[in-house]
XYZ file of C-alpha atoms in Angstrom:
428
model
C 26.039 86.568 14.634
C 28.857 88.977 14.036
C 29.014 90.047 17.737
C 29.999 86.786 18.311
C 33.639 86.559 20.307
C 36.073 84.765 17.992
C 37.209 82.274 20.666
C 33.101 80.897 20.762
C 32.992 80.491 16.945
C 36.859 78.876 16.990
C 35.792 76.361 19.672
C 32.354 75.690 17.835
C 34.248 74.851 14.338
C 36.206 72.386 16.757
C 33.595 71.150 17.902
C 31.777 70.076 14.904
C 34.549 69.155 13.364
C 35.260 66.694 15.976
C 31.542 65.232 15.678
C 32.174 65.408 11.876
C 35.142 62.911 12.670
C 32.954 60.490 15.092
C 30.402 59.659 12.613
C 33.229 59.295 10.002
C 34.854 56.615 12.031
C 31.808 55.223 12.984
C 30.683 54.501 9.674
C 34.166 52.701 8.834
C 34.664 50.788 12.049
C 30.627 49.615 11.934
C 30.781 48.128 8.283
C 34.312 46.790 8.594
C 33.174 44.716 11.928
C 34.216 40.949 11.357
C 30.940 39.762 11.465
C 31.366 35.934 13.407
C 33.530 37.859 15.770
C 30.439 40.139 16.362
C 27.987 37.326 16.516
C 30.429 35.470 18.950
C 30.759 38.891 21.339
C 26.784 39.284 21.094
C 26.529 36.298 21.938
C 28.933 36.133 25.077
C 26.627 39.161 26.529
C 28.837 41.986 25.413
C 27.204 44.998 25.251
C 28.710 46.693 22.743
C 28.642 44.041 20.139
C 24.692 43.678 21.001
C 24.065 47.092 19.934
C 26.331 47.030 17.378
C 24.851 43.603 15.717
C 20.977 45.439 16.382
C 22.231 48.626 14.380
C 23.604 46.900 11.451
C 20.216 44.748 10.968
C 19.185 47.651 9.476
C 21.813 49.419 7.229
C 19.787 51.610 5.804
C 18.459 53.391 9.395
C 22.282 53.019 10.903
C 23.619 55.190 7.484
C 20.768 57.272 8.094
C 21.538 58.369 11.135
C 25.502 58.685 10.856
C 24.764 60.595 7.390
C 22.388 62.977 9.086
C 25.161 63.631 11.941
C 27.750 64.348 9.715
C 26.258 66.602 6.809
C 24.961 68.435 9.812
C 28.633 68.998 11.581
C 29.824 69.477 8.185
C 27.301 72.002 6.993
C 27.335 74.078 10.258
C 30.588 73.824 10.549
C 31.086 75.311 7.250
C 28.425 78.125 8.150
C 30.623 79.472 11.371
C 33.878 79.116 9.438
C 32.327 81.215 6.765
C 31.668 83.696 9.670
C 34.341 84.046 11.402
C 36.402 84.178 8.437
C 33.990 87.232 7.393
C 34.980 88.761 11.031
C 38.885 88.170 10.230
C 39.032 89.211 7.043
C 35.654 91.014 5.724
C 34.429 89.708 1.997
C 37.382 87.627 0.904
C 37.209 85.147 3.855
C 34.794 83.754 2.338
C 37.157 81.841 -0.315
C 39.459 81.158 2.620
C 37.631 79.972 4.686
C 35.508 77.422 1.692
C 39.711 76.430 0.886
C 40.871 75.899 4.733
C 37.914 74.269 5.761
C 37.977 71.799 2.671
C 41.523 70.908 3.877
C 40.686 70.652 7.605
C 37.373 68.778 7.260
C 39.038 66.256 4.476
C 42.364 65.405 6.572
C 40.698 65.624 10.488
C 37.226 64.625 9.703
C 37.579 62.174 7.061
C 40.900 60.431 5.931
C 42.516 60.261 9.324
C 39.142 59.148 11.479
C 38.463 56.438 8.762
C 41.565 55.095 8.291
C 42.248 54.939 12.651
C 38.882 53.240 12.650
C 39.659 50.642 9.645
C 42.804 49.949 10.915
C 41.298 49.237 14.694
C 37.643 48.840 14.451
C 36.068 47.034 17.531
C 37.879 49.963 19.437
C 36.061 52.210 17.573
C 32.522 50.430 16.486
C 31.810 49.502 20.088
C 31.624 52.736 21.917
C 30.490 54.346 18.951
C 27.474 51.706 19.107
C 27.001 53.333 22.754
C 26.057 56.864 20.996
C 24.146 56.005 17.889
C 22.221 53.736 19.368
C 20.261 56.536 21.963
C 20.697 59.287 19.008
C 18.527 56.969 16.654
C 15.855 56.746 18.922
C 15.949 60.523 19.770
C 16.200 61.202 16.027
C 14.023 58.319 14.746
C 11.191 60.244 13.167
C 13.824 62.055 11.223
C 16.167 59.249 10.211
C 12.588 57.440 8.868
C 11.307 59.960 7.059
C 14.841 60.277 5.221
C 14.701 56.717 4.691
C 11.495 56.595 3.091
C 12.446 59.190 0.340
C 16.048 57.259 0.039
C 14.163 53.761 0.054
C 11.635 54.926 -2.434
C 14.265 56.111 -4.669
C 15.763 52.811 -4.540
C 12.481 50.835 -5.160
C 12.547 52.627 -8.210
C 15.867 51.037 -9.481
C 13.949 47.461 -8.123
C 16.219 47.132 -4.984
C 14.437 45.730 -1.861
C 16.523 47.632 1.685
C 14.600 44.793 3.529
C 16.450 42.072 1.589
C 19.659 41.425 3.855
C 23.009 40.571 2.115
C 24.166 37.553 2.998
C 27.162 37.069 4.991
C 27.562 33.087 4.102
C 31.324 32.002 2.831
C 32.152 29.601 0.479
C 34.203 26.738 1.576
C 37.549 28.263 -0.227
C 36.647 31.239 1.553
C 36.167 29.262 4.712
C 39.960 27.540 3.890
C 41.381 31.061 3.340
C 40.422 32.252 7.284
C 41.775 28.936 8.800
C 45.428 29.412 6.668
C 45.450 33.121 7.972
C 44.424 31.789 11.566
C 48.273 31.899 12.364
C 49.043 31.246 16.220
C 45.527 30.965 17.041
C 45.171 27.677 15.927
C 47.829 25.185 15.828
C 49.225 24.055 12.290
C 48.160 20.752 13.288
C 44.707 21.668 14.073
C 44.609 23.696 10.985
C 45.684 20.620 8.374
C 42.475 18.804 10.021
C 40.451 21.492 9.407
C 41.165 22.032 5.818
C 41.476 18.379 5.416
C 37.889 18.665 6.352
C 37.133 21.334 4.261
C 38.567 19.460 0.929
C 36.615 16.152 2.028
C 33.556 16.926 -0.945
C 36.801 17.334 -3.147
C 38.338 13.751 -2.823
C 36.990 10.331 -4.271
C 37.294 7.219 -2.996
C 39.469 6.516 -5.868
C 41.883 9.013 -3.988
C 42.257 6.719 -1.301
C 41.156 3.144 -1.664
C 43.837 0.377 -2.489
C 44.160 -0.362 -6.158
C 42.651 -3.757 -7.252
C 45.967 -5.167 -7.965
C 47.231 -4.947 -4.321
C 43.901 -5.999 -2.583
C 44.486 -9.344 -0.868
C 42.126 -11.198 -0.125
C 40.467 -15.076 0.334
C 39.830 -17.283 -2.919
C 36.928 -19.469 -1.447
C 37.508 -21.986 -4.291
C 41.475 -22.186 -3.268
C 42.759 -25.461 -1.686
C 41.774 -24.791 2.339
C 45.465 -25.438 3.755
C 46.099 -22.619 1.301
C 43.373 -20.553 2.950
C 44.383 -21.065 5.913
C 47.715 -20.282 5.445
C 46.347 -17.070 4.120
C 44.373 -16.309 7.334
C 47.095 -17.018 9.294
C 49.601 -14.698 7.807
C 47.724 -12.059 6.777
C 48.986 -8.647 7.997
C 45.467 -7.282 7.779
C 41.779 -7.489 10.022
C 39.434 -7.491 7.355
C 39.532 -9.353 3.979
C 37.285 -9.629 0.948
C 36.475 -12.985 0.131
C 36.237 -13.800 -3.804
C 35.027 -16.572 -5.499
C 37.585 -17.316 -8.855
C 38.513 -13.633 -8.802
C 37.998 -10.089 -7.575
C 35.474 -9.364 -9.669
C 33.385 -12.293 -7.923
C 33.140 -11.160 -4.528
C 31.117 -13.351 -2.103
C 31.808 -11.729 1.547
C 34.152 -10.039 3.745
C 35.637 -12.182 6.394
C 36.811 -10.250 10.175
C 39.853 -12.553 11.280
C 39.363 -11.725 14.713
C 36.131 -13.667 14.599
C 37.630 -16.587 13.134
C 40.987 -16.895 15.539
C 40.040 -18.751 18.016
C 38.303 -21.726 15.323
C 41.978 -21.191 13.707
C 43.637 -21.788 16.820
C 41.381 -24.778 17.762
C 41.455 -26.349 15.036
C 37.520 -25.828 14.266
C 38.200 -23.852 11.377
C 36.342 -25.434 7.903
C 34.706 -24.278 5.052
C 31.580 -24.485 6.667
C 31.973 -22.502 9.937
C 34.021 -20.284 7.569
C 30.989 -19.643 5.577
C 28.822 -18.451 8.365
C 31.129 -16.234 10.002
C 31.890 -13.889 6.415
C 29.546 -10.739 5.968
C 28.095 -9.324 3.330
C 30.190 -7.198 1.303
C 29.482 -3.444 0.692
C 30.641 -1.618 -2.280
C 30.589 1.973 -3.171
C 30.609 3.420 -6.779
C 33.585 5.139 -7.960
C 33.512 8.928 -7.605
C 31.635 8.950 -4.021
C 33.214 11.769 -2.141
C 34.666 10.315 0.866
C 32.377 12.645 2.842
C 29.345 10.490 1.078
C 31.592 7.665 2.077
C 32.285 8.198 5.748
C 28.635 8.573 6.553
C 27.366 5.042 4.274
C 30.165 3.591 6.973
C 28.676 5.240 9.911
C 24.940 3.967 8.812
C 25.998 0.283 7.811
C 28.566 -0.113 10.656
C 30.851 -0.673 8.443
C 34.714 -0.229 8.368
C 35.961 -1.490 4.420
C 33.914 -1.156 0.999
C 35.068 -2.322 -2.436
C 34.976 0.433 -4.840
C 33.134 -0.675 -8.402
C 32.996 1.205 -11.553
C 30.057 1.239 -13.554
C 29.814 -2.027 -15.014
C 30.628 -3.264 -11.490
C 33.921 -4.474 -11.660
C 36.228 -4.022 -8.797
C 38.528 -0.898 -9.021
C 40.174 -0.880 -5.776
C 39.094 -1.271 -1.473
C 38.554 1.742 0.802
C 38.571 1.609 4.525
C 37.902 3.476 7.260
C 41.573 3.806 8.371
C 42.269 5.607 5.049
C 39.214 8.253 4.924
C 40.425 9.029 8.455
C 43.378 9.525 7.969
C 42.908 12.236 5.067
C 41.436 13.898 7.798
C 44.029 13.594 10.723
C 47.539 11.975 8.751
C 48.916 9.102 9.039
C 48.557 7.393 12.416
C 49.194 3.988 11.740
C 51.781 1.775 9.908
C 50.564 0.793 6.993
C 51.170 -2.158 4.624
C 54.157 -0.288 3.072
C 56.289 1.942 4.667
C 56.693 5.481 2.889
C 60.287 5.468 3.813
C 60.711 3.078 2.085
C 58.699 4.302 -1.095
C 59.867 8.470 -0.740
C 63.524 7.786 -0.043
C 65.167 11.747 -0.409
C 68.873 11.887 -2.711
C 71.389 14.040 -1.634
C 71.187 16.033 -4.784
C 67.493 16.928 -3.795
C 65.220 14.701 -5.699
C 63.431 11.628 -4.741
C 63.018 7.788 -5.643
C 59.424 7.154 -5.600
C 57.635 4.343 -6.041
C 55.339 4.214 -8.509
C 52.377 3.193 -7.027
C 52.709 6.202 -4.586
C 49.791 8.274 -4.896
C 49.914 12.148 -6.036
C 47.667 12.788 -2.958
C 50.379 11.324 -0.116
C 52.940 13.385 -2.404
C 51.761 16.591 -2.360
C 51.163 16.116 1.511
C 54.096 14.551 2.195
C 56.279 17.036 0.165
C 54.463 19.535 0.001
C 54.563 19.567 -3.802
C 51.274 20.828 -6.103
C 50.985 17.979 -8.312
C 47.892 17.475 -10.066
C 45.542 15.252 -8.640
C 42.524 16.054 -10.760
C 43.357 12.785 -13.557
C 45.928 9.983 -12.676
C 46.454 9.221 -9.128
C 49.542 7.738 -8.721
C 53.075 8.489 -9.959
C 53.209 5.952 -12.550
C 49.367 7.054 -14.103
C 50.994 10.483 -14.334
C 53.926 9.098 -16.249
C 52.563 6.845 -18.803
C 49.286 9.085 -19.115
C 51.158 12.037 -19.866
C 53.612 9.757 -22.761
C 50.158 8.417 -23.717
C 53.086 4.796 -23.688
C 55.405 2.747 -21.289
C 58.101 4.602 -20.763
C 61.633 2.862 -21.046
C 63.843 3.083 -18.292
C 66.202 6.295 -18.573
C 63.223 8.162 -20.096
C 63.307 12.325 -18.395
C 60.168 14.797 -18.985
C 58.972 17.398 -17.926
C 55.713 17.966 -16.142
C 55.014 21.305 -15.060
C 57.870 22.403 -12.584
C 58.426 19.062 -11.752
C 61.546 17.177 -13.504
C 60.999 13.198 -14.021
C 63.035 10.403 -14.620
C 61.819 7.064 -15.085
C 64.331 4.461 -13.332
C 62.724 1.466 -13.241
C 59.883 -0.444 -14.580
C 57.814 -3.671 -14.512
C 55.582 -5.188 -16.785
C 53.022 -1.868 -18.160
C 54.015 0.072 -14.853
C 56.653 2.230 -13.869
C 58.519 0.833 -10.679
C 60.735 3.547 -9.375
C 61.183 7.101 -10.614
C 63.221 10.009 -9.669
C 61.409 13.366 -9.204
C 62.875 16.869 -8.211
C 60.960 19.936 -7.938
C 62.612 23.032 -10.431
C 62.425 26.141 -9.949
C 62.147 27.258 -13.217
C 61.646 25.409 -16.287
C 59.677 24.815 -19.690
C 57.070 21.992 -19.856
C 57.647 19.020 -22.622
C 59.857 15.803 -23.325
C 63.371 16.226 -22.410
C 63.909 12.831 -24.283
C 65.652 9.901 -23.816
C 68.897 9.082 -22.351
């Protein structure tokens, strides 16, 4: 070994090193593979991915195999620097060569390979794949008999290398890749997909139309009454009640009854035959549970009841959808009208705006866990009806009451802080 020429033992130590650095990189760039981008390149028929995807089925024979390939560079590499540092400089090479080769091995055959392939690794997982795929079958014997001692250690410790870790995301994990998406999908395309996301997270009580603003048919009402009702109506689809909400006998389609309007054929009788049956939902069904009791019943509007069955509000099909892709309709009420902006920054609400439409509309975090509209906030938070001139504070969020009617606030004026601390300002 010492008759060795110095330039065969230099280019050797580069050598290994070199494979030290491979199997370094490959490591990194293997585990750090986005794995739905694999599975969508396996799937596609790219090569690389295929063997990449077969070799981390089994961790334990891919670290096997890239472990064996490096302690080997690394140990023989060690072995000729320790030689020809012997030939350079007799006895005491031996300490430089253990302190130069530390250096070398940690900076060109460790950091740099691993961070390169971290930083880029389907450049570097790919073609590696290319390599240890061939080199595990060559060495297979080897890599399984390593296993076995490694797996049998582990058995000890009661862990199972057969039991695959699972590579399932949560739905807030799920949210988290579509926000980071960027350019590669369009914002728009993003709010429906998180919209879709949150669906298991919002009630029909998020959506429907409180019971005070349902309108609807009172069957025992005088019938030019009714029909004026019908006729005016800005709306498709009305509940039909018998005294009051709570007493609700049908749901009447006005398209079916326009031309008996229009005729003249229109009575209480015909009227009776052409209403449907009504179809309620309990409070508290996510609108996901909601959307697919409409697609079974071929239905389009359900009255929302609480638990001793009275009527809490009306959900339609227009308004689940619209969670889903925004507002593409004109609804009852305009939202101009109801989020006019000040000049100073703030913003007249009405009060029967919901927290939901605020948040989206102004991008604002209010909380939408309790109360759902501006005036539940308000008078839930006071725990009373607030007077007119009345300013707290809730969270970052400064209110004023302006307005109110009866046990509701009307109008109030809200502007986002940027810093502030939470309580009653007072009166004013």
């Amino acid at each position: 070994m010492h008759d060795i020429p110095v330039g065969v033992l230099v280019g050797a130590l580069i050598f290994l090193i070199l494979v030290s650095a491979f199997f370094s990189a490959s490591e990194i760039a293997l585990v750090t593979l986005n794995r739905y981008r694999l599975r969508t390149l396996a799937k596609s028929g790219h090569r690389g991915a295929r063997l990449a995807q077969t070799l981390l089925e089994r961790p334990d024979r891919l670290l096997g195999i890239i472990l064996l390939g490096n302690n080997f560079a690394n140990i023989a590499a060690s072995s000729i620097a320790t030689i020809l540092a012997i030939q350079l400089y007799g006895d005491r090479g031996v300490a430089i060569a253990a302190g130069v080769l530390t250096f070398v091995v940690l900076v060109f055959a460790e950091v740099a390979p691993k961070t390169l392939a971290a930083l880029h690794p389907e450049a570097m997982a790919y073609p590696a794949a290319h390599i240890l795929r061939p080199l595990l079958i060559l060495l297979y014997p080897l890599v399984w008999f390593t296993n076995l001692l490694a797996n049998g250690l582990l058995r000890l410790f009661g862990v199972s290398v057969r039991k695959k870790s699972s590579h399932e995301i949560t739905a807030d994990e799920l949210q988290a890749l579509v926000r980071e998406a960027n350019i590669l999908i369009p914002e728009s395309h993003q709010d429906m997909l998180l919209a879709v996301l949150d669906l298991e997270k919002v009630t029909v009580d998020d959506v429907m139309v409180p019971r005070g603003e349902i309108e609807g048919v009172d069957i025992d009402a005088d019938w030019d009454d009714i029909v004026e009702t019908l006729g005016t109506s800005r709306y498709t689809r009305l509940p039909v009640y018998k005294g009051n909400l709570d007493n609700i006998v049908g749901l009447i389609h006005l398209r079916k009854i326009l031309h008996l309007l229009h005729t003249g054929n229109l009575n209480r009788e015909s009227f009776g035959q052409l209403m449907l049956e009504p179809f309620f939902v309990p409070q508290g069904t996510p609108i996901s549970t909601a959307l697919l009791n409409f697609r079974a019943n071929k239905r389009r509007i359900a009255l929302v009841v609480d638990e001793y069955g009275d009527i809490l509000g009306l959900v339609t099909l227009e308004e689940i959808l619209e969670e889903i892709v925004g507002d593409f309709t004109t609804s009852g009420t305009s939202l101009v009208a109801e989020i006019q902006p000040q000049d100073d920054g703030s913003y007249l609400i009405q009060g029967n705006v919901t927290l939901r439409e605020l948040n989206r509309q102004l991008d604002w975090d209010l909380p939408i866990s309790g109360p759902k509209t501006v005036n539940g906030l308000i008078t839930e938070y006071l725990q009373d009806l607030p007077e007119p001139g009345t300013s707290i504070m809730l969270g970052s969020y400064q209110v004023d009451v302006i307005r109110t009617r009866g046990t509701s606030v009307q109008v109030a004026r809200i502007r986002k802080m940027l810093s502030v601390t939470p309580g009653i300002e007072g009166e004013h």
